[in-house]
XYZ file of C-alpha atoms in Angstrom:
731
model
C 66.714 -19.617 -16.314
C 68.396 -23.042 -16.892
C 66.506 -25.603 -18.630
C 65.937 -28.787 -16.419
C 65.086 -32.297 -16.340
C 61.978 -32.604 -13.571
C 63.367 -35.446 -10.793
C 59.717 -37.021 -10.785
C 59.725 -37.689 -14.326
C 63.844 -38.672 -14.825
C 62.807 -41.478 -11.779
C 59.928 -42.701 -13.641
C 62.193 -43.079 -16.530
C 64.821 -44.606 -14.682
C 61.902 -47.189 -12.945
C 60.834 -48.521 -15.973
C 64.599 -49.091 -17.627
C 64.604 -51.469 -14.135
C 61.530 -53.001 -14.322
C 62.195 -53.795 -18.229
C 65.597 -54.858 -17.187
C 63.932 -57.307 -14.586
C 61.397 -58.493 -16.706
C 63.642 -59.631 -19.542
C 65.385 -61.341 -16.802
C 62.655 -63.252 -15.845
C 61.925 -64.390 -18.779
C 65.261 -65.608 -19.790
C 65.347 -67.614 -16.422
C 61.950 -68.816 -16.904
C 61.580 -70.668 -20.265
C 65.659 -71.608 -20.314
C 65.662 -70.097 -23.388
C 68.037 -71.694 -26.025
C 69.697 -70.022 -29.317
C 67.238 -69.323 -31.635
C 64.355 -69.066 -29.911
C 65.352 -65.506 -28.646
C 68.451 -63.236 -28.061
C 68.535 -62.931 -24.103
C 71.456 -60.662 -24.521
C 69.814 -58.523 -27.200
C 66.467 -58.269 -25.215
C 67.655 -57.841 -21.767
C 69.796 -54.495 -23.137
C 68.552 -53.728 -26.023
C 65.083 -52.945 -24.070
C 66.418 -51.066 -21.369
C 68.346 -49.250 -24.037
C 65.156 -48.281 -25.853
C 63.593 -47.114 -22.643
C 67.155 -44.822 -21.929
C 66.491 -43.705 -25.767
C 62.960 -42.258 -25.315
C 64.299 -40.662 -22.318
C 67.294 -39.422 -24.028
C 64.841 -37.991 -26.854
C 62.535 -36.122 -24.499
C 65.242 -34.456 -22.752
C 66.606 -33.851 -26.445
C 63.559 -31.905 -27.597
C 63.936 -29.756 -23.849
C 67.308 -28.990 -24.976
C 66.417 -27.959 -28.693
C 64.150 -25.349 -28.480
C 65.149 -22.128 -30.946
C 63.816 -18.929 -29.946
C 64.029 -15.422 -31.328
C 65.984 -12.790 -30.386
C 64.477 -9.599 -31.185
C 63.239 -7.974 -28.027
C 60.810 -5.364 -29.174
C 59.015 -7.510 -32.014
C 58.639 -10.238 -28.968
C 57.065 -7.760 -26.597
C 54.493 -6.578 -29.258
C 53.584 -10.032 -30.131
C 53.238 -10.307 -26.593
C 50.944 -6.984 -26.536
C 49.034 -8.353 -28.880
C 48.219 -11.851 -27.287
C 47.665 -9.751 -24.209
C 44.737 -7.640 -25.673
C 42.974 -10.868 -27.530
C 42.904 -12.292 -23.901
C 41.538 -9.273 -22.139
C 39.103 -7.675 -24.344
C 37.243 -11.196 -24.546
C 37.493 -11.444 -20.805
C 36.184 -7.577 -20.382
C 33.362 -8.967 -22.220
C 32.800 -11.918 -19.891
C 32.725 -9.683 -17.183
C 30.564 -6.882 -18.679
C 28.812 -8.418 -21.171
C 27.934 -6.364 -24.690
C 24.607 -4.703 -23.995
C 25.400 -3.658 -20.526
C 27.774 -1.118 -20.818
C 29.888 -0.428 -17.527
C 29.594 1.033 -13.949
C 32.005 3.915 -13.782
C 33.164 3.418 -10.668
C 34.655 6.004 -7.782
C 37.580 5.110 -6.315
C 39.932 6.431 -3.841
C 43.570 6.825 -2.271
C 44.141 5.472 0.893
C 44.071 8.161 3.389
C 46.431 6.513 5.678
C 48.901 5.696 3.041
C 52.401 3.919 4.182
C 54.446 5.251 1.262
C 53.839 8.583 -0.363
C 53.776 8.290 -3.925
C 54.745 10.909 -6.610
C 51.787 11.561 -8.252
C 48.725 9.583 -6.398
C 45.288 11.610 -7.115
C 43.362 11.279 -3.668
C 40.777 10.211 -5.849
C 39.781 9.052 -9.779
C 37.359 7.085 -11.868
C 36.985 3.787 -13.881
C 37.371 6.100 -17.034
C 40.489 8.119 -15.476
C 42.280 4.785 -14.557
C 45.191 5.093 -16.959
C 45.862 8.638 -16.537
C 45.754 7.838 -12.799
C 48.496 5.005 -13.037
C 50.714 7.084 -15.691
C 51.004 9.864 -12.972
C 52.311 7.991 -10.550
C 56.491 7.264 -9.849
C 56.961 4.928 -9.661
C 54.127 2.832 -11.361
C 53.440 0.725 -8.265
C 49.452 0.427 -7.330
C 47.381 -1.800 -4.997
C 43.686 -1.938 -5.697
C 41.414 -2.782 -2.817
C 37.660 -2.912 -2.520
C 34.740 -5.067 -1.330
C 34.366 -8.505 -2.598
C 32.212 -7.697 -5.838
C 33.522 -4.018 -5.690
C 35.206 -4.281 -9.162
C 38.651 -4.926 -8.682
C 39.128 -7.159 -11.568
C 36.926 -4.483 -13.897
C 39.461 -2.078 -12.619
C 42.458 -3.822 -13.262
C 41.539 -4.906 -16.739
C 40.507 -1.427 -17.924
C 44.156 -0.559 -17.052
C 45.479 -3.509 -18.724
C 43.486 -2.182 -21.985
C 44.384 1.276 -21.633
C 48.055 0.870 -20.913
C 48.145 -1.694 -23.853
C 45.830 0.795 -26.140
C 48.764 3.594 -25.533
C 52.272 1.271 -25.311
C 55.077 3.106 -26.551
C 58.113 1.003 -27.749
C 59.898 0.373 -24.546
C 57.170 0.197 -22.118
C 56.735 -2.685 -20.351
C 53.283 -4.852 -21.587
C 50.942 -5.728 -18.587
C 50.260 -9.206 -18.039
C 47.515 -10.370 -15.413
C 48.277 -13.620 -13.014
C 45.766 -15.129 -11.057
C 47.302 -14.508 -7.845
C 45.868 -18.106 -7.006
C 48.000 -19.868 -8.955
C 51.249 -19.091 -7.787
C 53.439 -20.797 -5.920
C 55.033 -19.308 -3.073
C 57.841 -21.516 -1.847
C 60.478 -20.366 -4.666
C 62.848 -17.287 -2.805
C 61.576 -14.261 -2.689
C 64.609 -12.385 -5.008
C 63.111 -14.589 -8.023
C 59.506 -15.562 -7.092
C 58.240 -12.966 -9.720
C 60.505 -13.588 -12.572
C 59.366 -17.268 -12.477
C 55.309 -16.529 -11.775
C 56.239 -14.775 -15.387
C 58.117 -17.072 -16.947
C 55.641 -19.686 -16.134
C 52.660 -17.700 -17.249
C 54.083 -16.350 -20.852
C 55.841 -20.107 -21.631
C 52.521 -21.748 -20.529
C 49.876 -19.432 -20.774
C 50.914 -17.061 -24.244
C 52.882 -19.899 -25.662
C 55.997 -17.484 -25.562
C 59.233 -19.033 -26.487
C 61.304 -19.789 -23.648
C 64.782 -18.113 -24.331
C 62.355 -15.227 -25.533
C 60.309 -14.829 -21.946
C 63.745 -15.045 -20.403
C 64.693 -11.876 -22.661
C 61.516 -9.916 -21.918
C 61.659 -10.531 -18.268
C 65.131 -9.699 -17.600
C 64.426 -6.402 -20.151
C 61.011 -5.041 -17.738
C 58.963 -5.465 -20.569
C 56.732 -7.417 -18.753
C 54.494 -5.775 -15.730
C 53.048 -8.121 -13.521
C 49.214 -7.824 -12.773
C 48.651 -9.970 -9.788
C 44.952 -10.062 -9.456
C 42.647 -11.517 -6.694
C 45.567 -11.514 -3.993
C 42.775 -11.889 -1.020
C 42.194 -15.695 -2.837
C 45.374 -16.876 -1.138
C 43.616 -16.131 2.165
C 40.930 -19.010 2.841
C 39.739 -20.624 5.748
C 41.367 -23.610 6.404
C 42.807 -25.643 9.348
C 46.810 -24.615 9.311
C 47.753 -27.633 11.160
C 45.570 -29.797 7.739
C 48.655 -31.320 5.645
C 51.057 -29.138 6.825
C 49.339 -26.005 4.564
C 51.346 -22.671 4.849
C 48.969 -20.179 6.815
C 47.575 -18.012 4.560
C 48.872 -14.600 6.066
C 51.824 -16.311 5.469
C 51.547 -16.959 1.806
C 50.204 -13.435 1.259
C 53.047 -12.369 2.816
C 55.414 -13.927 0.853
C 54.202 -12.811 -2.717
C 54.017 -8.944 -1.745
C 57.829 -9.498 -0.170
C 58.670 -10.957 -3.748
C 56.680 -8.119 -5.650
C 58.716 -5.828 -2.982
C 61.903 -7.623 -4.092
C 61.296 -7.022 -7.690
C 63.493 -4.520 -9.027
C 64.574 -2.302 -12.266
C 67.319 -0.306 -12.934
C 65.409 2.878 -11.348
C 64.717 0.621 -8.202
C 60.876 -0.452 -7.721
C 59.543 -2.130 -11.020
C 56.268 -1.075 -12.433
C 53.680 -3.909 -10.522
C 49.814 -4.230 -9.946
C 48.014 -5.676 -7.168
C 44.425 -6.265 -6.595
C 42.970 -7.381 -3.434
C 40.148 -7.406 -0.651
C 40.206 -4.441 1.803
C 40.131 -6.987 4.685
C 42.633 -9.302 3.706
C 45.541 -6.553 2.725
C 44.597 -4.501 5.787
C 45.438 -7.925 8.159
C 49.204 -8.466 6.314
C 49.516 -4.336 6.425
C 49.264 -5.434 10.734
C 52.081 -7.707 10.192
C 53.898 -4.514 8.742
C 54.424 -5.648 5.323
C 52.980 -3.919 2.379
C 53.304 -3.192 -1.182
C 56.233 -0.456 -0.969
C 56.255 2.303 -2.980
C 52.893 1.624 -4.210
C 49.552 3.543 -4.412
C 46.574 2.145 -2.491
C 43.661 2.828 -3.931
C 40.093 1.700 -2.636
C 36.924 1.239 -4.661
C 33.903 3.295 -3.176
C 30.456 0.996 -3.042
C 27.714 2.146 -5.842
C 26.165 5.323 -5.211
C 22.552 5.780 -5.864
C 23.479 7.575 -8.874
C 25.421 5.187 -10.742
C 23.252 2.289 -10.168
C 20.513 4.310 -11.406
C 22.433 5.105 -14.561
C 23.491 1.465 -14.846
C 19.733 0.102 -14.517
C 18.423 2.928 -16.692
C 20.779 1.411 -19.511
C 20.118 -2.873 -18.140
C 17.145 -2.543 -17.776
C 13.909 -2.838 -19.864
C 11.334 -1.401 -17.727
C 13.385 0.844 -15.690
C 10.675 2.416 -13.640
C 9.918 -1.432 -12.377
C 13.358 -0.532 -10.431
C 12.186 3.220 -8.864
C 10.809 1.295 -5.566
C 14.266 -0.260 -5.424
C 16.441 3.219 -5.967
C 14.443 5.447 -3.663
C 15.266 3.460 -0.774
C 19.170 3.305 -1.809
C 19.686 6.895 -2.170
C 17.054 7.038 1.076
C 19.451 5.302 3.152
C 23.056 5.152 1.739
C 24.277 2.863 4.350
C 20.666 1.012 4.618
C 20.502 -2.996 4.092
C 19.440 -2.991 0.634
C 22.197 -0.081 -0.319
C 24.769 -2.349 1.052
C 23.422 -5.345 -0.626
C 23.822 -3.802 -3.822
C 26.839 -1.976 -3.457
C 29.110 -3.538 -5.921
C 28.975 -4.489 -9.773
C 28.353 -7.820 -9.163
C 24.952 -7.892 -7.212
C 23.818 -5.004 -9.447
C 24.232 -7.498 -12.301
C 22.262 -10.392 -10.427
C 19.858 -8.291 -9.859
C 19.479 -7.239 -13.261
C 19.610 -11.329 -14.278
C 17.095 -12.381 -11.507
C 14.306 -9.457 -11.814
C 14.571 -9.072 -15.251
C 13.260 -12.598 -16.427
C 10.276 -13.149 -17.961
C 7.429 -15.904 -17.427
C 5.788 -17.899 -20.381
C 3.234 -15.290 -20.825
C 5.962 -13.151 -21.334
C 5.083 -11.017 -18.355
C 8.108 -10.472 -15.704
C 8.264 -12.870 -13.179
C 9.520 -10.987 -10.103
C 9.164 -7.408 -8.906
C 12.189 -5.806 -8.050
C 10.091 -4.346 -5.315
C 10.634 -7.179 -3.210
C 14.214 -6.460 -2.445
C 13.172 -3.325 -0.308
C 11.357 -6.272 1.756
C 13.978 -8.791 2.106
C 16.441 -5.617 2.625
C 14.634 -5.075 5.825
C 16.527 -8.031 7.374
C 20.291 -7.881 6.222
C 22.403 -7.330 3.645
C 23.837 -10.869 3.352
C 19.876 -11.818 2.659
C 20.010 -10.192 -0.267
C 22.990 -11.871 -1.431
C 21.629 -15.085 -0.723
C 18.469 -14.575 -2.249
C 19.864 -13.326 -5.729
C 22.333 -16.304 -5.627
C 19.455 -18.830 -5.124
C 17.790 -17.544 -7.782
C 20.319 -16.806 -10.481
C 20.913 -20.552 -11.828
C 16.818 -21.099 -12.326
C 16.671 -17.545 -13.924
C 19.887 -18.384 -16.209
C 18.198 -21.654 -17.714
C 15.666 -19.696 -18.129
C 17.353 -17.640 -20.395
C 19.874 -19.942 -21.455
C 18.916 -24.119 -21.428
C 21.529 -26.173 -20.755
C 22.501 -29.283 -22.955
C 20.042 -32.356 -22.146
C 18.528 -30.034 -20.646
C 18.823 -30.745 -16.897
C 16.863 -29.100 -14.277
C 18.378 -26.277 -11.693
C 18.570 -28.837 -8.853
C 21.309 -31.165 -11.016
C 22.809 -28.055 -12.884
C 23.579 -26.956 -9.049
C 24.544 -30.288 -7.906
C 27.295 -30.901 -10.562
C 28.440 -26.552 -10.194
C 29.033 -27.628 -6.015
C 30.600 -30.372 -6.838
C 33.230 -28.071 -9.148
C 32.945 -25.545 -6.364
C 33.662 -27.816 -3.332
C 36.937 -29.090 -5.033
C 38.121 -25.882 -5.714
C 37.526 -24.979 -1.899
C 39.154 -27.769 -0.735
C 42.303 -27.005 -2.680
C 42.313 -23.108 -0.970
C 43.734 -25.094 1.910
C 47.027 -25.878 -0.507
C 46.860 -29.324 -1.379
C 49.614 -30.218 -4.041
C 49.915 -33.365 -5.640
C 53.475 -34.642 -7.880
C 54.897 -31.911 -6.349
C 52.444 -29.193 -8.002
C 49.794 -27.313 -5.656
C 46.647 -27.404 -7.028
C 44.377 -24.341 -8.270
C 42.000 -23.243 -6.301
C 39.990 -21.346 -8.674
C 41.298 -22.702 -12.361
C 38.681 -25.611 -14.108
C 41.262 -26.837 -16.235
C 39.842 -30.180 -17.984
C 42.897 -31.650 -18.675
C 44.296 -30.935 -15.064
C 40.880 -31.774 -13.230
C 40.904 -35.036 -12.716
C 42.238 -34.708 -9.298
C 38.734 -33.990 -8.257
C 37.738 -37.602 -8.154
C 40.686 -38.436 -5.625
C 43.997 -38.840 -5.787
C 44.149 -42.550 -6.002
C 40.802 -43.375 -8.170
C 41.676 -41.991 -11.746
C 44.920 -43.639 -11.945
C 43.826 -46.520 -11.188
C 40.983 -46.903 -13.400
C 43.500 -45.429 -15.888
C 45.835 -48.624 -15.303
C 43.328 -51.134 -15.002
C 42.020 -49.692 -18.283
C 45.310 -50.093 -19.853
C 46.147 -53.587 -19.179
C 42.098 -54.323 -19.966
C 43.402 -53.433 -23.396
C 46.210 -55.691 -23.331
C 44.963 -58.226 -22.413
C 41.763 -58.013 -24.936
C 44.845 -57.567 -27.608
C 46.042 -60.817 -26.831
C 43.001 -62.824 -26.461
C 42.452 -61.557 -30.259
C 46.369 -62.514 -31.210
C 46.762 -66.139 -29.456
C 43.526 -67.237 -30.801
C 44.545 -66.039 -34.827
C 47.732 -67.707 -34.380
C 50.213 -68.926 -32.092
C 52.866 -65.854 -31.176
C 56.330 -66.635 -30.825
C 57.458 -65.785 -27.664
C 59.801 -62.654 -28.561
C 56.504 -61.484 -29.839
C 55.039 -62.346 -25.922
C 57.970 -60.898 -24.507
C 57.472 -57.446 -26.507
C 54.002 -57.237 -25.706
C 54.340 -58.025 -22.283
C 57.240 -55.460 -21.646
C 54.810 -53.076 -23.399
C 51.950 -53.863 -21.147
C 54.441 -53.578 -18.180
C 55.520 -50.042 -19.294
C 52.192 -48.825 -20.041
C 50.215 -50.040 -16.998
C 53.090 -48.903 -14.349
C 53.087 -45.232 -16.262
C 49.144 -45.339 -16.284
C 49.257 -45.721 -12.894
C 52.499 -43.865 -11.685
C 52.371 -40.627 -13.631
C 50.673 -37.336 -12.399
C 51.729 -34.832 -14.458
C 49.227 -34.487 -17.379
C 50.901 -31.496 -19.629
C 48.876 -31.843 -22.654
C 50.702 -32.318 -26.321
C 49.794 -30.560 -29.712
C 51.914 -30.609 -32.400
C 53.442 -27.631 -34.065
C 54.571 -27.349 -37.989
C 54.551 -23.877 -37.748
C 58.351 -24.657 -37.242
C 59.007 -25.467 -40.831
C 58.445 -21.893 -41.288
C 61.802 -20.666 -40.638
C 65.157 -21.179 -40.787
C 65.733 -21.721 -37.134
C 62.768 -23.876 -37.044
C 64.176 -26.048 -39.582
C 67.569 -26.571 -37.847
C 66.216 -27.279 -34.835
C 64.008 -30.038 -36.414
C 67.083 -31.188 -38.084
C 69.115 -31.243 -34.411
C 66.538 -33.160 -32.573
C 65.573 -35.978 -35.312
C 68.953 -36.631 -35.893
C 70.035 -36.712 -32.493
C 67.473 -39.309 -31.404
C 67.892 -41.444 -34.266
C 71.490 -41.543 -33.509
C 70.800 -42.206 -29.541
C 68.575 -44.801 -30.712
C 71.200 -46.729 -33.255
C 73.776 -46.016 -30.403
C 71.878 -47.907 -27.725
C 71.106 -50.223 -30.465
C 75.480 -50.725 -30.879
C 74.911 -51.541 -27.362
C 73.035 -54.815 -27.394
C 74.904 -55.539 -30.347
C 77.997 -55.970 -28.641
C 76.146 -57.714 -25.373
C 75.038 -59.924 -28.202
C 78.638 -60.396 -28.721
C 79.981 -60.708 -25.931
C 77.821 -63.682 -24.697
C 77.739 -63.108 -20.937
C 74.101 -65.273 -20.603
C 75.168 -68.715 -19.991
C 72.769 -71.973 -20.372
C 74.186 -75.614 -19.248
C 77.557 -74.113 -19.400
C 77.484 -72.560 -23.185
C 77.443 -69.120 -24.465
C 74.548 -68.341 -26.738
C 76.010 -67.972 -30.013
C 76.796 -64.756 -31.952
C 73.557 -63.972 -34.205
C 74.316 -61.563 -37.294
C 70.830 -61.182 -38.241
C 69.482 -60.789 -34.645
C 72.400 -58.030 -34.359
C 71.364 -56.173 -36.764
C 67.384 -56.241 -36.727
C 68.116 -55.148 -33.146
C 70.449 -51.983 -34.413
C 68.263 -51.276 -36.849
C 64.686 -51.491 -34.337
C 66.532 -49.174 -32.012
C 67.800 -46.526 -34.772
C 64.263 -46.580 -36.175
C 62.685 -46.128 -32.803
C 65.082 -43.103 -32.210
C 64.276 -41.425 -35.707
C 60.264 -42.182 -34.771
C 60.724 -40.406 -31.753
C 62.791 -37.584 -32.953
C 60.464 -36.880 -35.073
C 57.913 -36.976 -32.393
C 59.597 -34.654 -30.335
C 60.735 -32.652 -32.714
C 57.223 -31.664 -33.860
C 56.099 -31.859 -30.190
C 54.748 -28.455 -28.411
C 52.678 -27.916 -25.195
C 48.958 -27.830 -25.988
C 48.200 -24.884 -23.522
C 49.977 -22.369 -25.396
C 48.101 -22.003 -28.612
C 44.480 -22.787 -27.292
C 42.108 -20.184 -26.680
C 39.215 -22.734 -25.661
C 39.813 -24.779 -22.659
C 37.853 -27.494 -24.884
C 40.803 -27.917 -27.672
C 43.460 -28.603 -25.211
C 42.195 -32.354 -24.351
C 41.153 -32.035 -28.139
C 44.954 -31.624 -29.370
C 46.550 -33.560 -27.091
C 44.143 -36.928 -28.388
C 45.238 -36.099 -31.869
C 48.593 -35.982 -30.849
C 49.014 -39.466 -29.050
C 46.946 -40.872 -31.641
C 48.265 -40.068 -34.668
C 51.882 -40.545 -32.333
C 49.810 -44.274 -31.358
C 49.418 -45.235 -35.210
C 52.322 -43.655 -36.887
C 54.208 -45.787 -34.015
C 52.599 -49.137 -34.961
C 52.575 -48.639 -38.403
C 56.247 -47.763 -38.129
C 57.581 -51.129 -36.646
C 54.570 -53.026 -37.543
C 55.049 -53.006 -41.503
C 58.248 -54.411 -41.371
C 56.977 -57.464 -39.347
C 54.043 -57.800 -41.838
C 56.250 -58.271 -44.457
C 58.987 -60.919 -42.933
C 56.488 -62.383 -40.252
C 53.161 -62.070 -41.053
C 50.149 -59.887 -39.889
C 49.405 -61.898 -36.543
C 53.701 -60.738 -35.531
C 52.791 -57.511 -36.979
C 49.398 -57.009 -34.916
C 51.564 -57.963 -31.698
C 54.675 -55.574 -32.768
C 52.870 -52.524 -33.878
C 50.575 -52.761 -30.905
C 53.706 -52.940 -28.708
C 54.776 -49.807 -29.945
C 51.754 -47.884 -30.726
C 49.911 -48.297 -27.301
C 52.748 -46.986 -24.996
C 53.326 -44.026 -27.368
C 49.925 -43.443 -28.202
C 49.611 -42.864 -24.182
C 52.809 -40.721 -23.373
C 51.315 -38.788 -26.099
C 47.658 -38.423 -24.889
C 47.991 -38.886 -21.425
C 45.386 -35.741 -20.647
C 42.955 -37.463 -21.918
C 43.032 -41.216 -21.042
C 43.333 -39.328 -16.961
C 40.227 -37.152 -18.152
C 38.537 -40.073 -19.446
C 39.016 -41.498 -15.917
C 37.938 -39.067 -14.098
C 34.611 -39.016 -15.879
C 34.488 -42.793 -14.691
C 35.254 -42.078 -10.995
C 32.170 -39.253 -10.932
C 29.832 -41.079 -11.423
C 25.937 -40.427 -10.596
C 26.197 -42.976 -6.918
C 28.976 -41.255 -5.969
C 29.170 -37.623 -4.063
C 31.452 -36.374 -6.577
C 28.892 -36.555 -9.375
C 29.560 -34.657 -12.886
C 27.914 -34.772 -16.334
C 29.547 -37.244 -18.906
C 30.467 -34.725 -21.328
C 31.693 -32.460 -19.233
C 33.232 -30.097 -21.224
C 30.228 -29.221 -22.846
C 28.580 -28.161 -19.578
C 31.575 -26.066 -18.796
C 31.285 -24.295 -21.805
C 27.670 -23.505 -21.438
C 28.485 -22.453 -18.087
C 30.694 -19.719 -19.877
C 27.506 -18.921 -22.386
C 25.467 -18.524 -19.837
C 27.466 -15.761 -17.711
C 27.881 -18.476 -14.193
C 31.640 -19.251 -15.618
C 34.256 -17.061 -17.346
C 37.252 -18.494 -19.336
C 41.052 -17.597 -18.256
C 43.668 -18.676 -20.389
C 43.308 -22.622 -20.813
C 40.540 -22.862 -17.767
C 37.399 -21.738 -16.494
C 36.680 -20.119 -13.455
C 33.579 -19.067 -11.585
C 32.312 -15.885 -12.581
C 33.110 -14.475 -8.959
C 34.109 -16.200 -5.950
C 30.977 -15.233 -4.283
C 29.462 -17.635 -6.504
C 31.746 -20.591 -6.093
C 31.736 -19.533 -1.944
C 28.055 -20.140 -2.379
C 27.639 -23.146 -4.564
C 30.591 -25.304 -1.933
C 28.387 -27.166 0.318
C 29.528 -25.909 3.798
C 32.250 -27.728 5.518
C 31.840 -30.404 8.028
C 33.831 -31.280 11.457
C 34.680 -34.476 11.524
C 32.528 -36.772 13.209
C 35.051 -38.601 16.132
C 34.280 -40.613 18.857
C 35.191 -38.954 22.441
C 36.930 -40.927 24.624
C 35.982 -41.648 27.918
C 36.784 -39.009 30.338
C 35.724 -37.012 33.421
C 33.280 -33.716 32.335
C 35.375 -30.888 32.391
C 34.390 -28.069 35.065
C 35.130 -24.892 35.529
C 36.751 -21.742 33.909
C 38.067 -24.155 31.300
C 34.702 -26.053 30.357
C 32.996 -25.667 26.699
C 36.949 -24.701 25.667
C 37.933 -27.827 23.858
C 36.357 -29.862 21.368
C 36.027 -33.750 22.134
C 38.995 -34.572 19.634
C 41.444 -32.159 21.770
C 40.742 -29.485 19.271
C 39.810 -25.779 20.609
C 35.923 -24.938 19.261
C 35.632 -22.448 16.224
C 35.980 -22.955 12.363
C 35.105 -26.405 11.498
C 37.898 -28.965 9.629
C 37.253 -28.178 5.658
C 35.981 -31.631 4.486
C 38.221 -33.405 2.034
C 36.581 -33.906 -1.011
């Protein structure tokens, strides 16, 4: 897989170069500059050269990565990282006090492809042995919502990692909702794995390529059904959900190894997988197992371990055993629902008596299983708050509103929303990538306005202290133009961090030397180009050529060489913040540190020499002209995050707390959310769907028309759309 530079990023830098060039020319024409005021050709070409040198430095760091080649050692490191992450995921899903339900599953009685070694049934504790008997080792885990598909997949991953032998693939779980279904099927799985390894596990690019090429990574695609969300297929040109699921399955079928079908595991709801199979599309040569509903015996065992007084649950268990297909048994047929019931009905009042009686569930279930579900979800947030109070002591209604804002944003993304060429996740709440929640435009305007206000305040301070010369004003103007443009235009917000570990290896030190030297040379070369432009005398005033200024020429070359060295150092130690972080809160912290430290370094780098020569006012202007763009570039994710918070205040319909990171962390501790990589997720999709406000049809004014009568009456809505599912409300 080749390294490439995104077209949008390249276009951004090219546009900045054009803007700087035009701004410099405008300054020259506006003030009718003479020699000695400013070197116009040096300013024009040098400013453009600086912008191009920044782009070249960024391109150099992308190409100067050095990776190790010991493939088995790389697989061992990946195994350890996956083991750590999945162990934490199991604790989040099952807790530490209640154990697990030994789920039963059965082989699909209508297999499309016969798979050698597939047993007719099995249990959760036997899943590893079941999988190892398959030939090929391809499995599809299906079941009802909340049946425990992810739990079964995680148990399989941990079991395979525990007994992994050299040469065996490392299972890696990827959320299917994060998959890009646009690449060709022949390369899609490799691209998904490559992106996941490099972004989540911080695997070096060449190392990730080698692991994938050697088939030492087994994809575990979790939640295929999350691609099948209700939405209007015509809205925004979104791809129909069945097509997205089919594309994933076709990509899995095209994923081969030297022996044919490569090992793979998928999880999907039974109903969604059945729909795709009706289109004659399924995972080839894979055993499909379906998780059975939790039986009365398993429920009794679970509650005996979980409940403080198991006798209180006897009416519920007796009803489940009496009517195993009744409403109560159906309403509590999954581990997720049983866990909800235990949370809600184990809550105690202030006098330490139990607040609710489980026998109420028997009376409630006389209606429908859905009534049991909604009842438990309605009481979940108050029960959780009573057990784990939220920071700031908000009431349950406020907590629910905040969670509903997040859930509505995710559900709106399920229709295939994209921004900046990147599909927005329908499951992940990554703080550094959450800013589109406030809208595609508002956070960008707030960022640009904030940067512009900062420059205006800086200019006022500088002008009150002294009268800066035109060179300082021009430098600040160009810097402000670049920063404001970047603050509004940029949509991608990959967070950054310092990576000093490269100094530990000879290969890393070679990469550092290569990057720093390359960027320094690039800066000096563009400085020399500016000198040559000055010598050429291409700008005329009143028939006179701007004269050669040796001191200015040397300063220009030296400044751009220093700029190249500075950005070379930053580029050499730059690394994505999403790879190392194991807590989503750390991503924004490391990004802020990278931006602020880089900005201070840049300001001191260029401001101190000016302080010695021209005084403090000139030093402040020069330092700020470099410090602000560097801070914005290095810590951009944090700026966007703050802009989002400013746009989600109480008076908006997207209200979120100011300390959103603290609130999300509390949600994880309370059991409402879980952590997946560097993002939060709702603990279960059922909770996300319950909290999200229901979709509302758009309010339209029907055109005047005669009433419709006859057989076609009632088939169309006033807007011309056929009645049926309401259009999703845009968030």
